[in-house]
Coordinates of C-alpha atoms in Angstrom, one line a residue:
X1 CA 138.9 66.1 -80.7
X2 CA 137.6 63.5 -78.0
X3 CA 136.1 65.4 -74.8
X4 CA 136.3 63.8 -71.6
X5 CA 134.2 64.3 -69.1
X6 CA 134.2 62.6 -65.4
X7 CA 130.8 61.6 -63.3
X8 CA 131.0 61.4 -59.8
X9 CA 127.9 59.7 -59.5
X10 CA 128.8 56.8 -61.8
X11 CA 132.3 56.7 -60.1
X12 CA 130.8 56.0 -56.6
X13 CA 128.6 53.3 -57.5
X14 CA 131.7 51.9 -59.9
X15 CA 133.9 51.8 -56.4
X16 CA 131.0 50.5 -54.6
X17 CA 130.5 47.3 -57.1
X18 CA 134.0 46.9 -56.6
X19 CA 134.0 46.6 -52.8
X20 CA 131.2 44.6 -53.0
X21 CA 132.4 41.8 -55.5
X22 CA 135.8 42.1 -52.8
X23 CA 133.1 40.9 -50.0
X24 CA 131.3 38.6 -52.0
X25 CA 134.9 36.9 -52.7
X26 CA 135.6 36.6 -49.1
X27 CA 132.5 35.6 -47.4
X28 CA 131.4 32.7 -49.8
X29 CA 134.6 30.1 -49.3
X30 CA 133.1 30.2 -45.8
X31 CA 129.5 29.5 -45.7
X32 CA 130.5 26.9 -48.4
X33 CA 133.8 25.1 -47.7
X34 CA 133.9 23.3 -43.8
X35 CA 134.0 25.6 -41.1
X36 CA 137.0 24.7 -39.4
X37 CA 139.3 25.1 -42.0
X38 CA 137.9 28.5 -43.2
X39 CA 137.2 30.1 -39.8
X40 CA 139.6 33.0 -39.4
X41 CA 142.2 32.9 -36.3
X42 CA 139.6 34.9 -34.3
X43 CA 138.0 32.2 -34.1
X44 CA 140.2 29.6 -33.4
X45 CA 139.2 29.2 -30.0
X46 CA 135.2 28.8 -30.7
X47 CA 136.4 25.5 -32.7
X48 CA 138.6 24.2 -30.5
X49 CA 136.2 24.3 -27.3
X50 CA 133.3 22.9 -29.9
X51 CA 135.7 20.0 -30.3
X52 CA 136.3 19.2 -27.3
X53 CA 132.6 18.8 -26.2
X54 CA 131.9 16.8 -28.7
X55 CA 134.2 13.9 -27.2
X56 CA 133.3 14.5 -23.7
X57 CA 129.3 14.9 -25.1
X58 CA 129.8 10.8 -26.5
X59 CA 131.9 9.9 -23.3
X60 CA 128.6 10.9 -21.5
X61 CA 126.9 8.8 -23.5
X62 CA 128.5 5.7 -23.1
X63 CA 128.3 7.0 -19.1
X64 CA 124.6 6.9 -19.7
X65 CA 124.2 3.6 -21.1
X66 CA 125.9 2.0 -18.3
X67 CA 124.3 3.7 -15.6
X68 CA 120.9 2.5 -17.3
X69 CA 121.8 -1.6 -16.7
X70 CA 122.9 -0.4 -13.4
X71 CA 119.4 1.4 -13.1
X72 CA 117.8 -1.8 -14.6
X73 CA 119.4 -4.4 -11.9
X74 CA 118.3 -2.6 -9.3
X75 CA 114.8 -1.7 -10.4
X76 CA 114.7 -5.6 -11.2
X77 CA 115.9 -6.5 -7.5
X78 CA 113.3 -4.1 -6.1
X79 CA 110.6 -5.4 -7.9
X80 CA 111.5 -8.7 -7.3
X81 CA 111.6 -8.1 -3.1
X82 CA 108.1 -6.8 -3.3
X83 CA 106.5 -9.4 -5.0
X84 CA 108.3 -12.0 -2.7
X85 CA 107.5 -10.1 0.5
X86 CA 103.7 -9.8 -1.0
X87 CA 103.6 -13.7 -1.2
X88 CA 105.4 -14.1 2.5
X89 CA 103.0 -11.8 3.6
X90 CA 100.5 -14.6 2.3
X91 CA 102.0 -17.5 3.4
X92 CA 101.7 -15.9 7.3
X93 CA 98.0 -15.2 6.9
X94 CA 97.6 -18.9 6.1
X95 CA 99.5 -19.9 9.2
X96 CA 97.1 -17.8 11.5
X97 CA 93.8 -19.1 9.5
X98 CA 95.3 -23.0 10.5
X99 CA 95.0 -21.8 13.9
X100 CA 91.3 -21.7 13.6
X101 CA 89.2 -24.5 15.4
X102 CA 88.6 -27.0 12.5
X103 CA 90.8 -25.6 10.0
X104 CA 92.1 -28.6 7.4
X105 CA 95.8 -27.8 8.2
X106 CA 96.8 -30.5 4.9
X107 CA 94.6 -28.2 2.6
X108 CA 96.4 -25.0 3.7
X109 CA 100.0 -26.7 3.9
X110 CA 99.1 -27.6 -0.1
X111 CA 98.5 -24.1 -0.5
X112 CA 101.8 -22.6 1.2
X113 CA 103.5 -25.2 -1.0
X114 CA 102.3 -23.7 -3.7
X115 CA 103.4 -20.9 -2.6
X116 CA 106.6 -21.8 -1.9
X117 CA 107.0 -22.1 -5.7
X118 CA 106.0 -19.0 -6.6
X119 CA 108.3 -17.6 -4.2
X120 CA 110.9 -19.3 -5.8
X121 CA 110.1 -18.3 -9.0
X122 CA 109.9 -14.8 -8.2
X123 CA 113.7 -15.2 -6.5
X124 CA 114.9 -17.0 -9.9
X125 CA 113.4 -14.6 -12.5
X126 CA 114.9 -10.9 -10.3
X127 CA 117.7 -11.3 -13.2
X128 CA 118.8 -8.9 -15.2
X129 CA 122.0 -9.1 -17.6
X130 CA 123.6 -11.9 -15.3
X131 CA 122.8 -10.0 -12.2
X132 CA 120.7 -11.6 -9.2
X133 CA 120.8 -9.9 -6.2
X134 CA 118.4 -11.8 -4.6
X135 CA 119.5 -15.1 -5.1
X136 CA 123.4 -16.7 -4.9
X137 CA 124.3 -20.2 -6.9
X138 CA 125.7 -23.5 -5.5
X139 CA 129.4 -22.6 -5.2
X140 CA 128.9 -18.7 -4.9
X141 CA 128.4 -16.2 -2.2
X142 CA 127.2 -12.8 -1.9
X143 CA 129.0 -10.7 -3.5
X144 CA 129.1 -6.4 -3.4
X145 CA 128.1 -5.2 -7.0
X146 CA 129.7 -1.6 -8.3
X147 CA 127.5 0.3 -9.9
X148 CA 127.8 3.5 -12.3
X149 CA 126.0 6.3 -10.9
X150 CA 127.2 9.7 -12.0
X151 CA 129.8 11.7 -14.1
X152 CA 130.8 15.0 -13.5
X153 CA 133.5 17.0 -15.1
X154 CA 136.6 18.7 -14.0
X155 CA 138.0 21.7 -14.8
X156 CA 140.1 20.6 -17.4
X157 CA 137.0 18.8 -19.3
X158 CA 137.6 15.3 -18.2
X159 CA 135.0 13.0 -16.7
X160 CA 135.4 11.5 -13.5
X161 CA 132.9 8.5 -13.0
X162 CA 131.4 8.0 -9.2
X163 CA 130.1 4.6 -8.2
X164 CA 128.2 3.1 -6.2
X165 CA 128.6 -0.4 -4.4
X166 CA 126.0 -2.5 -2.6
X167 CA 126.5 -5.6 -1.1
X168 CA 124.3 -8.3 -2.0
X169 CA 124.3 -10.1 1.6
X170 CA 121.8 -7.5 2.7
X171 CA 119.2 -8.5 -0.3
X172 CA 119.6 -12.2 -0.7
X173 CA 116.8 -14.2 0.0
X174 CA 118.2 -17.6 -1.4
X175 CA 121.2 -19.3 -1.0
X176 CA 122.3 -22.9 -2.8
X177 CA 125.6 -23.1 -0.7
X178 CA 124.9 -21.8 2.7
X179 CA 121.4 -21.3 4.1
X180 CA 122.4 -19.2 6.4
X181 CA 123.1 -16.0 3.5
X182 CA 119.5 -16.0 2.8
X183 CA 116.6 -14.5 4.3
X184 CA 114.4 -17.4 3.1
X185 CA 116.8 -19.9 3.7
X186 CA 118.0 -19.6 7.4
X187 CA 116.9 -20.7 10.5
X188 CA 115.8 -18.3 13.3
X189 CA 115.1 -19.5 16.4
X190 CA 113.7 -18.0 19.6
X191 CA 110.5 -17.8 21.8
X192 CA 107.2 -17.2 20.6
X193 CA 105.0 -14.6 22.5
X194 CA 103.3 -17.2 24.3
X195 CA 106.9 -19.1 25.3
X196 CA 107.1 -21.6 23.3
X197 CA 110.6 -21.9 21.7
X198 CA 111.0 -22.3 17.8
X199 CA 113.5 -22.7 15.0
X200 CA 112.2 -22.1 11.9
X201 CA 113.1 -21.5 7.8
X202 CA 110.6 -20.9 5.5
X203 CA 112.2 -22.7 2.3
X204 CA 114.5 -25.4 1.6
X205 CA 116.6 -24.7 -0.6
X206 CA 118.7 -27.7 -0.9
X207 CA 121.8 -25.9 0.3
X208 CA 125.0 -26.9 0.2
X209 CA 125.1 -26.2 3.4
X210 CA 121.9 -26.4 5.4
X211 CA 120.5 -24.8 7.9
X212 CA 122.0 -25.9 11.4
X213 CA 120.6 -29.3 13.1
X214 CA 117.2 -28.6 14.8
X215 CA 115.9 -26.1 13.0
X216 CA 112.8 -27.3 10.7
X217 CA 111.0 -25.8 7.7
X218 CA 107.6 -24.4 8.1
X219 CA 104.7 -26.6 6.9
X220 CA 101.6 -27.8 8.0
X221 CA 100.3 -31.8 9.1
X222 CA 97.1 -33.2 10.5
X223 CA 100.1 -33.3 13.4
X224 CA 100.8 -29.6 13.7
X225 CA 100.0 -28.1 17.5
X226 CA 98.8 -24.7 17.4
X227 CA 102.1 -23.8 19.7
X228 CA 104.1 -24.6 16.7
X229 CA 102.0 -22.8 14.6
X230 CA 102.7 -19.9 16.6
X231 CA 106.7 -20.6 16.4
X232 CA 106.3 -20.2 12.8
X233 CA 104.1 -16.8 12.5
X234 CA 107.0 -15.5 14.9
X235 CA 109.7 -16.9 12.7
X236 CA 107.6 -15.2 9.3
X237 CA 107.4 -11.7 11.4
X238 CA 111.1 -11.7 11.6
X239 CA 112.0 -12.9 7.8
X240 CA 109.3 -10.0 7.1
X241 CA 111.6 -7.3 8.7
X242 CA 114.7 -8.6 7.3
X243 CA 113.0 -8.2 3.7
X244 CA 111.6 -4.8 4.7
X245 CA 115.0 -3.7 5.8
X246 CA 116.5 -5.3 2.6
X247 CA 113.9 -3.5 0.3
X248 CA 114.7 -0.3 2.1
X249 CA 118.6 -0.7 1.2
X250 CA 118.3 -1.4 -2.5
X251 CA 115.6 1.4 -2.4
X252 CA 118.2 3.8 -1.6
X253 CA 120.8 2.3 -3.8
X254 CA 118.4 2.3 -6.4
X255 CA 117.8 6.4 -6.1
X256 CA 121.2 7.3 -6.2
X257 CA 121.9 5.1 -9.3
X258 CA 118.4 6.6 -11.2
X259 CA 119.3 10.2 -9.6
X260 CA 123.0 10.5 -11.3
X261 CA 120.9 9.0 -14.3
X262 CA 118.5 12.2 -14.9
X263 CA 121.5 14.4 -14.0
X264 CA 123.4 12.6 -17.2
X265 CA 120.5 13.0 -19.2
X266 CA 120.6 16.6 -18.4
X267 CA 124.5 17.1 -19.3
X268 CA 124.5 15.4 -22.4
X269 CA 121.3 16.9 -23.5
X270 CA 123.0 20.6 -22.5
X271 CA 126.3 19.1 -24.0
X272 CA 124.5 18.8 -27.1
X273 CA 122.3 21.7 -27.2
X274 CA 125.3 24.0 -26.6
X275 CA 127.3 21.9 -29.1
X276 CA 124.9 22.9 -31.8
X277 CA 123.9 26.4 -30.8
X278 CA 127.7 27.3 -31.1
X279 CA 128.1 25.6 -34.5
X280 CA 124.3 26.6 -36.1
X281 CA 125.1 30.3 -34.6
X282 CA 128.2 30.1 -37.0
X283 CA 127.2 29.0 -39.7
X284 CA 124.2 31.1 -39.8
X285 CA 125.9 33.7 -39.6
X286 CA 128.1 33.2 -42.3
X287 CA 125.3 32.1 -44.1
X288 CA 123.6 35.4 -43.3
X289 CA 126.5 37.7 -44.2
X290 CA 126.8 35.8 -47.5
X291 CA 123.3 36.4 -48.2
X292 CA 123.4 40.6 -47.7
X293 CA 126.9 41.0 -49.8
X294 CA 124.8 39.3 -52.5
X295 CA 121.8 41.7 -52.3
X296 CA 124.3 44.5 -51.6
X297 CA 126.2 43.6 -55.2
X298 CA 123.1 43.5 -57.0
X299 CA 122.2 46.4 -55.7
X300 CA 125.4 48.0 -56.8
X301 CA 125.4 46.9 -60.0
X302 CA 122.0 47.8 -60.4
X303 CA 122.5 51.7 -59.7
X304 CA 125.9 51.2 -61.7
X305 CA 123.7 49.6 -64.9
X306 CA 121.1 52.6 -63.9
X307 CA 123.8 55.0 -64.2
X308 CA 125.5 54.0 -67.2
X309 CA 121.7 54.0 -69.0
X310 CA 121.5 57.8 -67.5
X311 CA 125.0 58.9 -69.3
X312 CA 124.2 57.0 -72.2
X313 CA 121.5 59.3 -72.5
X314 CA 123.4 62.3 -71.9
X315 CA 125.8 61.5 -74.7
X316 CA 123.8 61.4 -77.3
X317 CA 122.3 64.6 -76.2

């Protein structure tokens, strides 16, 4: 006769290894296989706004790389104003030392020629990627340059871009077809403060069109009265404001171009961050609930094989 005798005890655990190996069976396929295909309805809506940030994330991108050369051109045309009002600045204090009783006026005229080159130089080299703000070819004119500034996002997660235009005419200092569009280049004529009249540019460019008949370009002879002299500084005062007032307009361009740059940084380095916090909090926790059924089923089959030893025992009693 075979007695048969039921044990609670190993019973429970027995259930309890079952419900674990269920959990175990369901968790892994989604800590292993891609997340998108394995993530339950629930969470259908996590996925799809992670998706769409990711596009809009590399559209910001793109945003960001523009905005740099836009950054970049304007830096360059700022840089370049300052050197070229620095040397202006120099040329003027050699007109005031020719005043001087005895000065050699040929001497000093060899230095503003000088220069003159540099100043040139400085005009040529305010490039950057095909951009010259300071300077307009034979054939061109000045021209009013779009830049990208910002990006900001609507509420149905597209990107609206906002730009920013500035018009060349108030920065050029040089102009090959008409003298008269640079700051360098034109004539200005008008009374000195001791009432003599002058008409004065500072370089010849060799226009296209010249500055108008009369006007002549500042240099020094053994010839030069110190009247004239005095036409000239007046004439260098005035090209000094211009150049002030056109370093004062790209300076403002130039902040709100770098401004919307740090504020795309910002977005697409939050785009990112939140990007990867929503898919590292998934998958961590999947990873983490994959982890605890595996301890809890080795734990249950554990106390099952601990039971089994324990009636094993009993029997043979």
């Amino acid at each position: 006769m075979t007695a048969a005798s039921f044990n609670p005890s190993i019973a429970s655990q027995a259930s309890m290894a079952s419900a674990a190996a269920s959990a175990l069976d369901r968790v892994a396929p989604r800590a292993v296989a891609a997340p998108v295909a394995e993530v339950d309805a629930a969470a259908s809506s996590y996925w799809s706004i992670s998706t769409t940030m990711r596009p809009g994330s590399l559209s910001a991108g793109s945003v960001q790389e523009a905005n740099e050369i836009a950054a970049a051109v304007s830096d360059t045309a700022a840089l370049g104003l300052e050197q070229a009002t620095d040397i202006v600045a120099r040329i003027q204090q050699k007109l005031v030392l020719a005043k001087a009783i005895g000065a050699d006026r040929n001497a000093i005229n060899a230095d503003i020629s000088q220069m003159k080159v540099d100043l040139g130089a400085v005009v040529e080299d305010s490039t950057f990627n095909g951009d010259n703000w300071l300077m307009v070819e034979a054939g061109g004119r000045p021209k009013v340059a779009s830049l990208l500034a910002s990006v900001t996002t609507g509420d149905d997660g597209g990107l609206s871009i906002n730009m920013v235009d500035f018009d060349t005419a108030k920065s050029t200092l040089v102009s090959r077809q008409e003298a008269r569009d640079g700051v360098l280049t034109r004539a200005y004529a008008g009374t000195s403060l001791g009432g003599v009249p002058y008409n004065y540019y500072l370089m010849d460019a060799q226009s296209r069109e010249p500055a108008e008949a009369g006007a002549r370009e500042i240099r020094l002879d053994s010839g030069t009265t110190s009247d004239e002299i005095d036409g000239m500084i007046s004439t260098l005062n005035r090209v000094l404001i211009d150049m002030v007032s056109a370093s004062a307009e790209v300076s403002k361009t130039r902040s709100q171009v770098t401004g919307g740059g740090v504020l795309l940084q910002g977005l697409q380095g939050m785009s990112e961050l939140g990007v990867s916090r929503l898919v590292d909090t998934e998958l961590n926790e999947q990873r983490v609930r994959l982890t605890a059924e595996k301890v809890q089923d080795q734990l249950q089959s554990s106390a099952l094989n601990m039971a089994n030893v324990s009636m094993t025992s009993w029997l043979k009693l």
